C-alpha cells in the first residue's frame, strides 16, 4: 500500500489483511507498539514528532523482528500468505535493502485529486487515535514534504509495471472494491 500520509493506506491495508491468505503489516503501528521509554521507542518519538523518517537500519531491523515474531507464532506463513505492507519501504534506500527479502507483486498507489483534504484528515486522526505526530500542523506539513521528497521516488524504483493507481476520491467501499479487483487480476 503506497500513498501520502492520510491517503488511506492503513484503512485499506487492514481490510485486505482481514482476508484469509493476506497478512497486513503497518510499519508505523510497529513503531507505535514500542514502549516510549525504550531506546528505539525514544528514537521513534524523536523522529516522528519532527515529521521525519526513522533511520533505515533501525527501521528495517525492527520490521524484520516483527515479521519473525509473526512467523514464530504462526500468524504469518510466508510460503502461503501475501504480505500487505504499509509504510515500508518508505524511501529508495529501504527498497534496495529489502530487494532480496521481498518479491513485490504490486504497488497500490492511493492518489487523490484533492490533496488538501489530507491535512484535515490527519488532524481528525490525531484526536481519534491519539497520535502526537498528527496533532501539530507544522509536523503534518513536514510529513507531507518528507513523503514528496523521500517516499515518492519509491514508485520509480518499482516501475510502471508494478504500480497500480487507485483513485481515492470516492467512498471507502468503492476504493476497496477497486483494490480487490486488481488483487483478483493478479492471482
Ligand atoms: P503515516 O500515516 O504518516 O503514513 P505511519 O503510521 O506510517 O504514518 O508512520 C508514522 C511515523 O513512523 C513516520 O512519520 C515515521 O517517523 C515513522 N515510520 C514509519 N514507517 C517508517 C519507515 N519505513 N521508515 C522510517 N520511518 C518510518
JSON list of C-alpha atoms and ligand atoms in Angstrom, two decimals:
[
{"chain": "A", "resi": 1, "resn": "UNK", "atom": "CA", "xyz": [0.00, 0.00, 0.00]},
{"chain": "A", "resi": 2, "resn": "UNK", "atom": "CA", "xyz": [1.56, 3.26, -1.09]},
{"chain": "A", "resi": 3, "resn": "UNK", "atom": "CA", "xyz": [0.43, 6.86, -0.71]},
{"chain": "A", "resi": 4, "resn": "UNK", "atom": "CA", "xyz": [0.69, 10.10, 1.22]},
{"chain": "A", "resi": 5, "resn": "UNK", "atom": "CA", "xyz": [0.10, 10.22, 4.97]},
{"chain": "A", "resi": 6, "resn": "UNK", "atom": "CA", "xyz": [-3.67, 10.14, 5.41]},
{"chain": "A", "resi": 7, "resn": "UNK", "atom": "CA", "xyz": [-4.34, 8.62, 1.98]},
{"chain": "A", "resi": 8, "resn": "UNK", "atom": "CA", "xyz": [-5.95, 5.51, 3.47]},
{"chain": "A", "resi": 9, "resn": "UNK", "atom": "CA", "xyz": [-3.08, 3.01, 3.31]},
{"chain": "A", "resi": 10, "resn": "UNK", "atom": "CA", "xyz": [-3.79, 1.78, 6.81]},
{"chain": "A", "resi": 11, "resn": "UNK", "atom": "CA", "xyz": [-7.55, 1.53, 6.37]},
{"chain": "A", "resi": 12, "resn": "UNK", "atom": "CA", "xyz": [-7.36, -0.49, 3.16]},
{"chain": "A", "resi": 13, "resn": "UNK", "atom": "CA", "xyz": [-4.28, -2.44, 4.22]},
{"chain": "A", "resi": 14, "resn": "UNK", "atom": "CA", "xyz": [-6.12, -3.57, 7.33]},
{"chain": "A", "resi": 15, "resn": "UNK", "atom": "CA", "xyz": [-9.21, -4.54, 5.32]},
{"chain": "A", "resi": 16, "resn": "UNK", "atom": "CA", "xyz": [-7.11, -6.58, 2.88]},
{"chain": "A", "resi": 17, "resn": "UNK", "atom": "CA", "xyz": [-5.24, -8.18, 5.77]},
{"chain": "A", "resi": 18, "resn": "UNK", "atom": "CA", "xyz": [-8.54, -9.40, 7.23]},
{"chain": "A", "resi": 19, "resn": "UNK", "atom": "CA", "xyz": [-9.00, -11.73, 4.23]},
{"chain": "A", "resi": 20, "resn": "UNK", "atom": "CA", "xyz": [-7.58, -15.24, 4.76]},
{"chain": "A", "resi": 21, "resn": "UNK", "atom": "CA", "xyz": [-4.27, -15.63, 2.91]},
{"chain": "A", "resi": 22, "resn": "UNK", "atom": "CA", "xyz": [-3.28, -11.97, 3.43]},
{"chain": "A", "resi": 23, "resn": "UNK", "atom": "CA", "xyz": [-1.20, -10.58, 6.26]},
{"chain": "A", "resi": 24, "resn": "UNK", "atom": "CA", "xyz": [-1.11, -6.85, 6.94]},
{"chain": "A", "resi": 25, "resn": "UNK", "atom": "CA", "xyz": [1.97, -5.26, 8.46]},
{"chain": "A", "resi": 26, "resn": "UNK", "atom": "CA", "xyz": [1.99, -1.49, 9.06]},
{"chain": "A", "resi": 27, "resn": "UNK", "atom": "CA", "xyz": [5.41, -0.14, 9.91]},
{"chain": "A", "resi": 28, "resn": "UNK", "atom": "CA", "xyz": [4.01, 2.87, 11.81]},
{"chain": "A", "resi": 29, "resn": "UNK", "atom": "CA", "xyz": [1.95, 0.53, 14.02]},
{"chain": "A", "resi": 30, "resn": "UNK", "atom": "CA", "xyz": [5.08, -1.49, 14.80]},
{"chain": "A", "resi": 31, "resn": "UNK", "atom": "CA", "xyz": [6.84, 1.71, 15.89]},
{"chain": "A", "resi": 32, "resn": "UNK", "atom": "CA", "xyz": [3.85, 2.85, 17.95]},
{"chain": "A", "resi": 33, "resn": "UNK", "atom": "CA", "xyz": [3.77, -0.51, 19.75]},
{"chain": "A", "resi": 34, "resn": "UNK", "atom": "CA", "xyz": [7.22, 0.22, 21.23]},
{"chain": "A", "resi": 35, "resn": "UNK", "atom": "CA", "xyz": [7.30, 1.39, 24.81]},
{"chain": "A", "resi": 36, "resn": "UNK", "atom": "CA", "xyz": [8.30, 5.09, 24.74]},
{"chain": "A", "resi": 37, "resn": "UNK", "atom": "CA", "xyz": [10.95, 4.62, 27.44]},
{"chain": "A", "resi": 38, "resn": "UNK", "atom": "CA", "xyz": [12.96, 2.05, 25.41]},
{"chain": "A", "resi": 39, "resn": "UNK", "atom": "CA", "xyz": [15.92, 3.33, 23.31]},
{"chain": "A", "resi": 40, "resn": "UNK", "atom": "CA", "xyz": [14.18, 2.64, 20.00]},
{"chain": "A", "resi": 41, "resn": "UNK", "atom": "CA", "xyz": [10.85, 3.92, 21.34]},
{"chain": "A", "resi": 42, "resn": "UNK", "atom": "CA", "xyz": [12.59, 7.19, 22.23]},
{"chain": "A", "resi": 43, "resn": "UNK", "atom": "CA", "xyz": [14.23, 7.37, 18.83]},
{"chain": "A", "resi": 44, "resn": "UNK", "atom": "CA", "xyz": [10.91, 6.83, 17.09]},
{"chain": "A", "resi": 45, "resn": "UNK", "atom": "CA", "xyz": [9.28, 9.69, 19.02]},
{"chain": "A", "resi": 46, "resn": "UNK", "atom": "CA", "xyz": [12.25, 11.94, 18.32]},
{"chain": "A", "resi": 47, "resn": "UNK", "atom": "CA", "xyz": [11.94, 11.49, 14.53]},
{"chain": "A", "resi": 48, "resn": "UNK", "atom": "CA", "xyz": [8.17, 11.10, 14.13]},
{"chain": "A", "resi": 49, "resn": "UNK", "atom": "CA", "xyz": [7.45, 14.21, 16.23]},
{"chain": "A", "resi": 50, "resn": "UNK", "atom": "CA", "xyz": [9.50, 16.17, 13.67]},
{"chain": "A", "resi": 51, "resn": "UNK", "atom": "CA", "xyz": [7.77, 14.57, 10.68]},
{"chain": "A", "resi": 52, "resn": "UNK", "atom": "CA", "xyz": [10.95, 12.74, 9.70]},
{"chain": "A", "resi": 53, "resn": "UNK", "atom": "CA", "xyz": [11.70, 9.13, 8.88]},
{"chain": "A", "resi": 54, "resn": "UNK", "atom": "CA", "xyz": [13.40, 6.94, 11.47]},
{"chain": "A", "resi": 55, "resn": "UNK", "atom": "CA", "xyz": [16.89, 5.92, 10.17]},
{"chain": "A", "resi": 56, "resn": "UNK", "atom": "CA", "xyz": [16.81, 2.96, 7.79]},
{"chain": "A", "resi": 57, "resn": "UNK", "atom": "CA", "xyz": [18.88, 0.41, 9.70]},
{"chain": "A", "resi": 58, "resn": "UNK", "atom": "CA", "xyz": [16.83, 0.64, 12.89]},
{"chain": "A", "resi": 59, "resn": "UNK", "atom": "CA", "xyz": [13.60, 0.58, 10.88]},
{"chain": "A", "resi": 60, "resn": "UNK", "atom": "CA", "xyz": [14.47, -2.50, 8.85]},
{"chain": "A", "resi": 61, "resn": "UNK", "atom": "CA", "xyz": [15.75, -4.37, 11.90]},
{"chain": "A", "resi": 62, "resn": "UNK", "atom": "CA", "xyz": [12.55, -3.69, 13.86]},
{"chain": "A", "resi": 63, "resn": "UNK", "atom": "CA", "xyz": [10.43, -4.67, 10.86]},
{"chain": "A", "resi": 64, "resn": "UNK", "atom": "CA", "xyz": [12.32, -7.95, 10.43]},
{"chain": "A", "resi": 65, "resn": "UNK", "atom": "CA", "xyz": [11.90, -8.74, 14.14]},
{"chain": "A", "resi": 66, "resn": "UNK", "atom": "CA", "xyz": [8.19, -8.07, 13.91]},
{"chain": "A", "resi": 67, "resn": "UNK", "atom": "CA", "xyz": [7.76, -10.37, 10.91]},
{"chain": "A", "resi": 68, "resn": "UNK", "atom": "CA", "xyz": [9.93, -13.07, 12.52]},
{"chain": "A", "resi": 69, "resn": "UNK", "atom": "CA", "xyz": [7.71, -12.98, 15.60]},
{"chain": "A", "resi": 70, "resn": "UNK", "atom": "CA", "xyz": [4.56, -13.19, 13.47]},
{"chain": "A", "resi": 71, "resn": "UNK", "atom": "CA", "xyz": [6.02, -16.25, 11.73]},
{"chain": "A", "resi": 72, "resn": "UNK", "atom": "CA", "xyz": [7.04, -17.88, 15.03]},
{"chain": "A", "resi": 73, "resn": "UNK", "atom": "CA", "xyz": [3.57, -17.53, 16.49]},
{"chain": "A", "resi": 74, "resn": "UNK", "atom": "CA", "xyz": [2.02, -18.83, 13.27]},
{"chain": "A", "resi": 75, "resn": "UNK", "atom": "CA", "xyz": [0.20, -15.64, 12.25]},
{"chain": "A", "resi": 76, "resn": "UNK", "atom": "CA", "xyz": [2.16, -15.17, 9.04]},
{"chain": "A", "resi": 77, "resn": "UNK", "atom": "CA", "xyz": [3.12, -18.00, 6.67]},
{"chain": "A", "resi": 78, "resn": "UNK", "atom": "CA", "xyz": [5.44, -16.51, 4.03]},
{"chain": "A", "resi": 79, "resn": "UNK", "atom": "CA", "xyz": [5.09, -19.52, 1.69]},
{"chain": "A", "resi": 80, "resn": "UNK", "atom": "CA", "xyz": [1.32, -19.30, 1.58]},
{"chain": "A", "resi": 81, "resn": "UNK", "atom": "CA", "xyz": [0.39, -15.74, 2.54]},
{"chain": "A", "resi": 82, "resn": "UNK", "atom": "CA", "xyz": [0.53, -12.48, 0.65]},
{"chain": "A", "resi": 83, "resn": "UNK", "atom": "CA", "xyz": [2.16, -9.81, 2.75]},
{"chain": "A", "resi": 84, "resn": "UNK", "atom": "CA", "xyz": [0.38, -6.44, 2.66]},
{"chain": "A", "resi": 85, "resn": "UNK", "atom": "CA", "xyz": [2.98, -3.84, 3.53]},
{"chain": "A", "resi": 86, "resn": "UNK", "atom": "CA", "xyz": [2.01, -0.34, 4.58]},
{"chain": "A", "resi": 87, "resn": "UNK", "atom": "CA", "xyz": [4.55, 2.35, 5.40]},
{"chain": "A", "resi": 88, "resn": "UNK", "atom": "CA", "xyz": [7.57, 0.33, 4.30]},
{"chain": "A", "resi": 89, "resn": "UNK", "atom": "CA", "xyz": [9.70, 0.59, 2.18]},
{"chain": "A", "resi": 90, "resn": "UNK", "atom": "CA", "xyz": [9.46, 4.34, 2.66]},
{"chain": "A", "resi": 91, "resn": "UNK", "atom": "CA", "xyz": [12.47, 5.51, 0.68]},
{"chain": "A", "resi": 92, "resn": "UNK", "atom": "CA", "xyz": [14.65, 4.13, -2.10]},
{"chain": "A", "resi": 93, "resn": "UNK", "atom": "CA", "xyz": [17.38, 3.00, 0.33]},
{"chain": "A", "resi": 94, "resn": "UNK", "atom": "CA", "xyz": [14.85, 0.82, 2.18]},
{"chain": "A", "resi": 95, "resn": "UNK", "atom": "CA", "xyz": [13.57, -0.58, -1.13]},
{"chain": "A", "resi": 96, "resn": "UNK", "atom": "CA", "xyz": [17.13, -1.57, -2.01]},
{"chain": "A", "resi": 97, "resn": "UNK", "atom": "CA", "xyz": [17.81, -3.16, 1.39]},
{"chain": "A", "resi": 98, "resn": "UNK", "atom": "CA", "xyz": [14.60, -5.18, 1.08]},
{"chain": "A", "resi": 99, "resn": "UNK", "atom": "CA", "xyz": [15.05, -6.20, -2.55]},
{"chain": "A", "resi": 100, "resn": "UNK", "atom": "CA", "xyz": [16.41, -9.63, -1.53]},
{"chain": "A", "resi": 101, "resn": "UNK", "atom": "CA", "xyz": [13.64, -10.15, 1.01]},
{"chain": "A", "resi": 102, "resn": "UNK", "atom": "CA", "xyz": [10.56, -9.06, -0.92]},
{"chain": "A", "resi": 103, "resn": "UNK", "atom": "CA", "xyz": [9.04, -10.44, -4.08]},
{"chain": "A", "resi": 104, "resn": "UNK", "atom": "CA", "xyz": [6.84, -7.46, -4.93]},
{"chain": "A", "resi": 105, "resn": "UNK", "atom": "CA", "xyz": [3.64, -8.42, -6.77]},
{"chain": "A", "resi": 106, "resn": "UNK", "atom": "CA", "xyz": [2.06, -4.98, -6.89]},
{"chain": "A", "resi": 107, "resn": "UNK", "atom": "CA", "xyz": [2.23, -1.46, -5.52]},
{"chain": "A", "resi": 108, "resn": "UNK", "atom": "CA", "xyz": [-1.17, 0.11, -4.89]},
{"chain": "A", "resi": 109, "resn": "UNK", "atom": "CA", "xyz": [-0.66, 3.84, -5.20]},
{"chain": "A", "resi": 110, "resn": "UNK", "atom": "CA", "xyz": [-3.52, 5.66, -3.47]},
{"chain": "A", "resi": 111, "resn": "UNK", "atom": "CA", "xyz": [-4.00, 9.01, -5.21]},
{"chain": "A", "resi": 112, "resn": "UNK", "atom": "CA", "xyz": [-6.38, 11.90, -4.72]},
{"chain": "A", "resi": 113, "resn": "UNK", "atom": "CA", "xyz": [-7.38, 14.87, -6.86]},
{"chain": "A", "resi": 114, "resn": "UNK", "atom": "CA", "xyz": [-7.84, 16.86, -3.65]},
{"chain": "A", "resi": 115, "resn": "UNK", "atom": "CA", "xyz": [-4.57, 16.63, -1.69]},
{"chain": "A", "resi": 116, "resn": "UNK", "atom": "CA", "xyz": [-5.76, 19.49, 0.56]},
{"chain": "A", "resi": 117, "resn": "UNK", "atom": "CA", "xyz": [-8.15, 17.07, 2.30]},
{"chain": "A", "resi": 118, "resn": "UNK", "atom": "CA", "xyz": [-5.20, 15.05, 3.63]},
{"chain": "A", "resi": 119, "resn": "UNK", "atom": "CA", "xyz": [-4.32, 17.70, 6.24]},
{"chain": "A", "resi": 120, "resn": "UNK", "atom": "CA", "xyz": [-7.85, 17.78, 7.70]},
{"chain": "A", "resi": 121, "resn": "UNK", "atom": "CA", "xyz": [-7.96, 14.00, 7.73]},
{"chain": "A", "resi": 122, "resn": "UNK", "atom": "CA", "xyz": [-4.68, 13.79, 9.66]},
{"chain": "A", "resi": 123, "resn": "UNK", "atom": "CA", "xyz": [-5.90, 16.39, 12.16]},
{"chain": "A", "resi": 124, "resn": "UNK", "atom": "CA", "xyz": [-9.07, 14.37, 12.81]},
{"chain": "A", "resi": 125, "resn": "UNK", "atom": "CA", "xyz": [-6.99, 11.22, 13.19]},
{"chain": "A", "resi": 126, "resn": "UNK", "atom": "CA", "xyz": [-4.87, 12.94, 15.85]},
{"chain": "A", "resi": 127, "resn": "UNK", "atom": "CA", "xyz": [-7.91, 13.20, 18.09]},
{"chain": "A", "resi": 128, "resn": "UNK", "atom": "CA", "xyz": [-9.29, 9.76, 17.31]},
{"chain": "A", "resi": 129, "resn": "UNK", "atom": "CA", "xyz": [-6.07, 7.73, 17.56]},
{"chain": "A", "resi": 130, "resn": "UNK", "atom": "CA", "xyz": [-4.17, 9.94, 19.98]},
{"chain": "A", "resi": 131, "resn": "UNK", "atom": "CA", "xyz": [-1.32, 10.45, 17.51]},
{"chain": "A", "resi": 132, "resn": "UNK", "atom": "CA", "xyz": [1.09, 13.17, 18.54]},
{"chain": "A", "resi": 133, "resn": "UNK", "atom": "CA", "xyz": [2.60, 13.45, 15.06]},
{"chain": "A", "resi": 134, "resn": "UNK", "atom": "CA", "xyz": [-0.83, 14.32, 13.64]},
{"chain": "A", "resi": 135, "resn": "UNK", "atom": "CA", "xyz": [-1.66, 16.94, 16.25]},
{"chain": "A", "resi": 136, "resn": "UNK", "atom": "CA", "xyz": [0.58, 19.73, 15.00]},
{"chain": "A", "resi": 137, "resn": "UNK", "atom": "CA", "xyz": [0.10, 21.44, 11.65]},
{"chain": "A", "resi": 138, "resn": "UNK", "atom": "CA", "xyz": [3.83, 22.08, 11.15]},
{"chain": "A", "resi": 139, "resn": "UNK", "atom": "CA", "xyz": [4.59, 18.39, 11.72]},
{"chain": "A", "resi": 140, "resn": "UNK", "atom": "CA", "xyz": [1.86, 17.36, 9.27]},
{"chain": "A", "resi": 141, "resn": "UNK", "atom": "CA", "xyz": [3.30, 19.71, 6.63]},
{"chain": "A", "resi": 142, "resn": "UNK", "atom": "CA", "xyz": [6.78, 18.29, 7.26]},
{"chain": "A", "resi": 143, "resn": "UNK", "atom": "CA", "xyz": [5.43, 14.71, 6.91]},
{"chain": "A", "resi": 144, "resn": "UNK", "atom": "CA", "xyz": [3.86, 15.60, 3.56]},
{"chain": "A", "resi": 145, "resn": "UNK", "atom": "CA", "xyz": [7.17, 17.15, 2.43]},
{"chain": "A", "resi": 146, "resn": "UNK", "atom": "CA", "xyz": [9.10, 14.06, 3.55]},
{"chain": "A", "resi": 147, "resn": "UNK", "atom": "CA", "xyz": [6.64, 11.94, 1.58]},
{"chain": "A", "resi": 148, "resn": "UNK", "atom": "CA", "xyz": [7.13, 14.00, -1.61]},
{"chain": "A", "resi": 149, "resn": "UNK", "atom": "CA", "xyz": [10.91, 14.14, -1.33]},
{"chain": "A", "resi": 150, "resn": "UNK", "atom": "CA", "xyz": [11.90, 10.74, 0.11]},
{"chain": "A", "resi": 151, "resn": "UNK", "atom": "CA", "xyz": [8.99, 8.34, -0.33]},
{"chain": "A", "resi": 152, "resn": "UNK", "atom": "CA", "xyz": [7.60, 9.15, -3.78]},
{"chain": "A", "resi": 153, "resn": "UNK", "atom": "CA", "xyz": [10.81, 8.09, -5.60]},
{"chain": "A", "resi": 154, "resn": "UNK", "atom": "CA", "xyz": [9.99, 4.53, -4.44]},
{"chain": "A", "resi": 155, "resn": "UNK", "atom": "CA", "xyz": [7.35, 4.48, -7.22]},
{"chain": "A", "resi": 156, "resn": "UNK", "atom": "CA", "xyz": [10.06, 4.86, -9.86]},
{"chain": "A", "resi": 157, "resn": "UNK", "atom": "CA", "xyz": [12.16, 2.23, -8.15]},
{"chain": "A", "resi": 158, "resn": "UNK", "atom": "CA", "xyz": [9.42, -0.39, -8.67]},
{"chain": "A", "resi": 159, "resn": "UNK", "atom": "CA", "xyz": [8.43, 0.96, -12.09]},
{"chain": "A", "resi": 160, "resn": "UNK", "atom": "CA", "xyz": [5.22, 1.31, -14.07]},
{"chain": "A", "resi": 161, "resn": "UNK", "atom": "CA", "xyz": [4.53, -2.40, -14.43]},
{"chain": "A", "resi": 162, "resn": "UNK", "atom": "CA", "xyz": [4.09, -2.92, -10.70]},
{"chain": "A", "resi": 163, "resn": "UNK", "atom": "CA", "xyz": [2.38, 0.35, -9.81]},
{"chain": "A", "resi": 164, "resn": "UNK", "atom": "CA", "xyz": [-1.44, 0.37, -9.86]},
{"chain": "A", "resi": 165, "resn": "UNK", "atom": "CA", "xyz": [-3.00, 3.78, -9.31]},
{"chain": "A", "resi": 166, "resn": "UNK", "atom": "CA", "xyz": [-6.08, 3.73, -7.11]},
{"chain": "A", "resi": 167, "resn": "UNK", "atom": "CA", "xyz": [-8.19, 6.87, -7.11]},
{"chain": "A", "resi": 168, "resn": "UNK", "atom": "CA", "xyz": [-9.37, 7.60, -3.57]},
{"chain": "A", "resi": 169, "resn": "UNK", "atom": "CA", "xyz": [-11.87, 10.37, -4.31]},
{"chain": "A", "resi": 170, "resn": "UNK", "atom": "CA", "xyz": [-14.83, 8.01, -3.89]},
{"chain": "A", "resi": 171, "resn": "UNK", "atom": "CA", "xyz": [-16.31, 6.20, -0.90]},
{"chain": "A", "resi": 172, "resn": "UNK", "atom": "CA", "xyz": [-14.11, 3.77, 1.07]},
{"chain": "A", "resi": 173, "resn": "UNK", "atom": "CA", "xyz": [-16.16, 0.81, -0.15]},
{"chain": "A", "resi": 174, "resn": "UNK", "atom": "CA", "xyz": [-15.55, 1.83, -3.80]},
{"chain": "A", "resi": 175, "resn": "UNK", "atom": "CA", "xyz": [-11.84, 2.31, -3.19]},
{"chain": "A", "resi": 176, "resn": "UNK", "atom": "CA", "xyz": [-11.54, -1.09, -1.53]},
{"chain": "A", "resi": 177, "resn": "UNK", "atom": "CA", "xyz": [-13.51, -2.67, -4.35]},
{"chain": "A", "resi": 178, "resn": "UNK", "atom": "CA", "xyz": [-11.01, -1.19, -6.88]},
{"chain": "A", "resi": 179, "resn": "UNK", "atom": "CA", "xyz": [-8.11, -2.61, -4.89]},
{"chain": "A", "resi": 180, "resn": "UNK", "atom": "CA", "xyz": [-9.75, -6.03, -4.67]},
{"chain": "A", "resi": 181, "resn": "UNK", "atom": "CA", "xyz": [-10.42, -6.09, -8.42]},
{"chain": "A", "resi": 182, "resn": "UNK", "atom": "CA", "xyz": [-6.71, -5.52, -9.05]},
{"chain": "A", "resi": 183, "resn": "UNK", "atom": "CA", "xyz": [-5.74, -8.15, -6.48]},
{"chain": "A", "resi": 184, "resn": "UNK", "atom": "CA", "xyz": [-8.01, -10.72, -8.15]},
{"chain": "A", "resi": 185, "resn": "UNK", "atom": "CA", "xyz": [-6.49, -9.92, -11.56]},
{"chain": "A", "resi": 186, "resn": "UNK", "atom": "CA", "xyz": [-3.01, -10.53, -10.17]},
{"chain": "A", "resi": 187, "resn": "UNK", "atom": "CA", "xyz": [-3.79, -14.05, -8.99]},
{"chain": "B", "resi": 1, "resn": "LIG", "atom": "P1", "xyz": [1.50, 7.91, 8.00]},
{"chain": "B", "resi": 1, "resn": "LIG", "atom": "O1", "xyz": [0.07, 7.77, 8.26]},
{"chain": "B", "resi": 1, "resn": "LIG", "atom": "O2", "xyz": [2.02, 9.29, 8.08]},
{"chain": "B", "resi": 1, "resn": "LIG", "atom": "O3", "xyz": [1.90, 7.22, 6.73]},
{"chain": "B", "resi": 1, "resn": "LIG", "atom": "P2", "xyz": [2.81, 5.94, 9.75]},
{"chain": "B", "resi": 1, "resn": "LIG", "atom": "O4", "xyz": [1.97, 5.46, 10.85]},
{"chain": "B", "resi": 1, "resn": "LIG", "atom": "O5", "xyz": [3.05, 5.02, 8.60]},
{"chain": "B", "resi": 1, "resn": "LIG", "atom": "O6", "xyz": [2.22, 7.32, 9.28]},
{"chain": "B", "resi": 1, "resn": "LIG", "atom": "O7", "xyz": [4.24, 6.38, 10.31]},
{"chain": "B", "resi": 1, "resn": "LIG", "atom": "C1", "xyz": [4.38, 7.28, 11.39]},
{"chain": "B", "resi": 1, "resn": "LIG", "atom": "C2", "xyz": [5.84, 7.67, 11.55]},
{"chain": "B", "resi": 1, "resn": "LIG", "atom": "O8", "xyz": [6.62, 6.49, 11.83]},
{"chain": "B", "resi": 1, "resn": "LIG", "atom": "C3", "xyz": [6.50, 8.27, 10.32]},
{"chain": "B", "resi": 1, "resn": "LIG", "atom": "O9", "xyz": [6.28, 9.65, 10.20]},
{"chain": "B", "resi": 1, "resn": "LIG", "atom": "C4", "xyz": [7.98, 7.95, 10.58]},
{"chain": "B", "resi": 1, "resn": "LIG", "atom": "O10", "xyz": [8.55, 8.83, 11.51]},
{"chain": "B", "resi": 1, "resn": "LIG", "atom": "C5", "xyz": [7.90, 6.57, 11.22]},
{"chain": "B", "resi": 1, "resn": "LIG", "atom": "N1", "xyz": [7.99, 5.49, 10.20]},
{"chain": "B", "resi": 1, "resn": "LIG", "atom": "C6", "xyz": [7.02, 4.61, 9.85]},
{"chain": "B", "resi": 1, "resn": "LIG", "atom": "N2", "xyz": [7.44, 3.77, 8.89]},
{"chain": "B", "resi": 1, "resn": "LIG", "atom": "C7", "xyz": [8.72, 4.12, 8.62]},
{"chain": "B", "resi": 1, "resn": "LIG", "atom": "C8", "xyz": [9.73, 3.65, 7.72]},
{"chain": "B", "resi": 1, "resn": "LIG", "atom": "N3", "xyz": [9.52, 2.61, 6.88]},
{"chain": "B", "resi": 1, "resn": "LIG", "atom": "N4", "xyz": [10.94, 4.25, 7.73]},
{"chain": "B", "resi": 1, "resn": "LIG", "atom": "C9", "xyz": [11.20, 5.27, 8.57]},
{"chain": "B", "resi": 1, "resn": "LIG", "atom": "N5", "xyz": [10.31, 5.78, 9.42]},
{"chain": "B", "resi": 1, "resn": "LIG", "atom": "C10", "xyz": [9.08, 5.22, 9.46]}
]
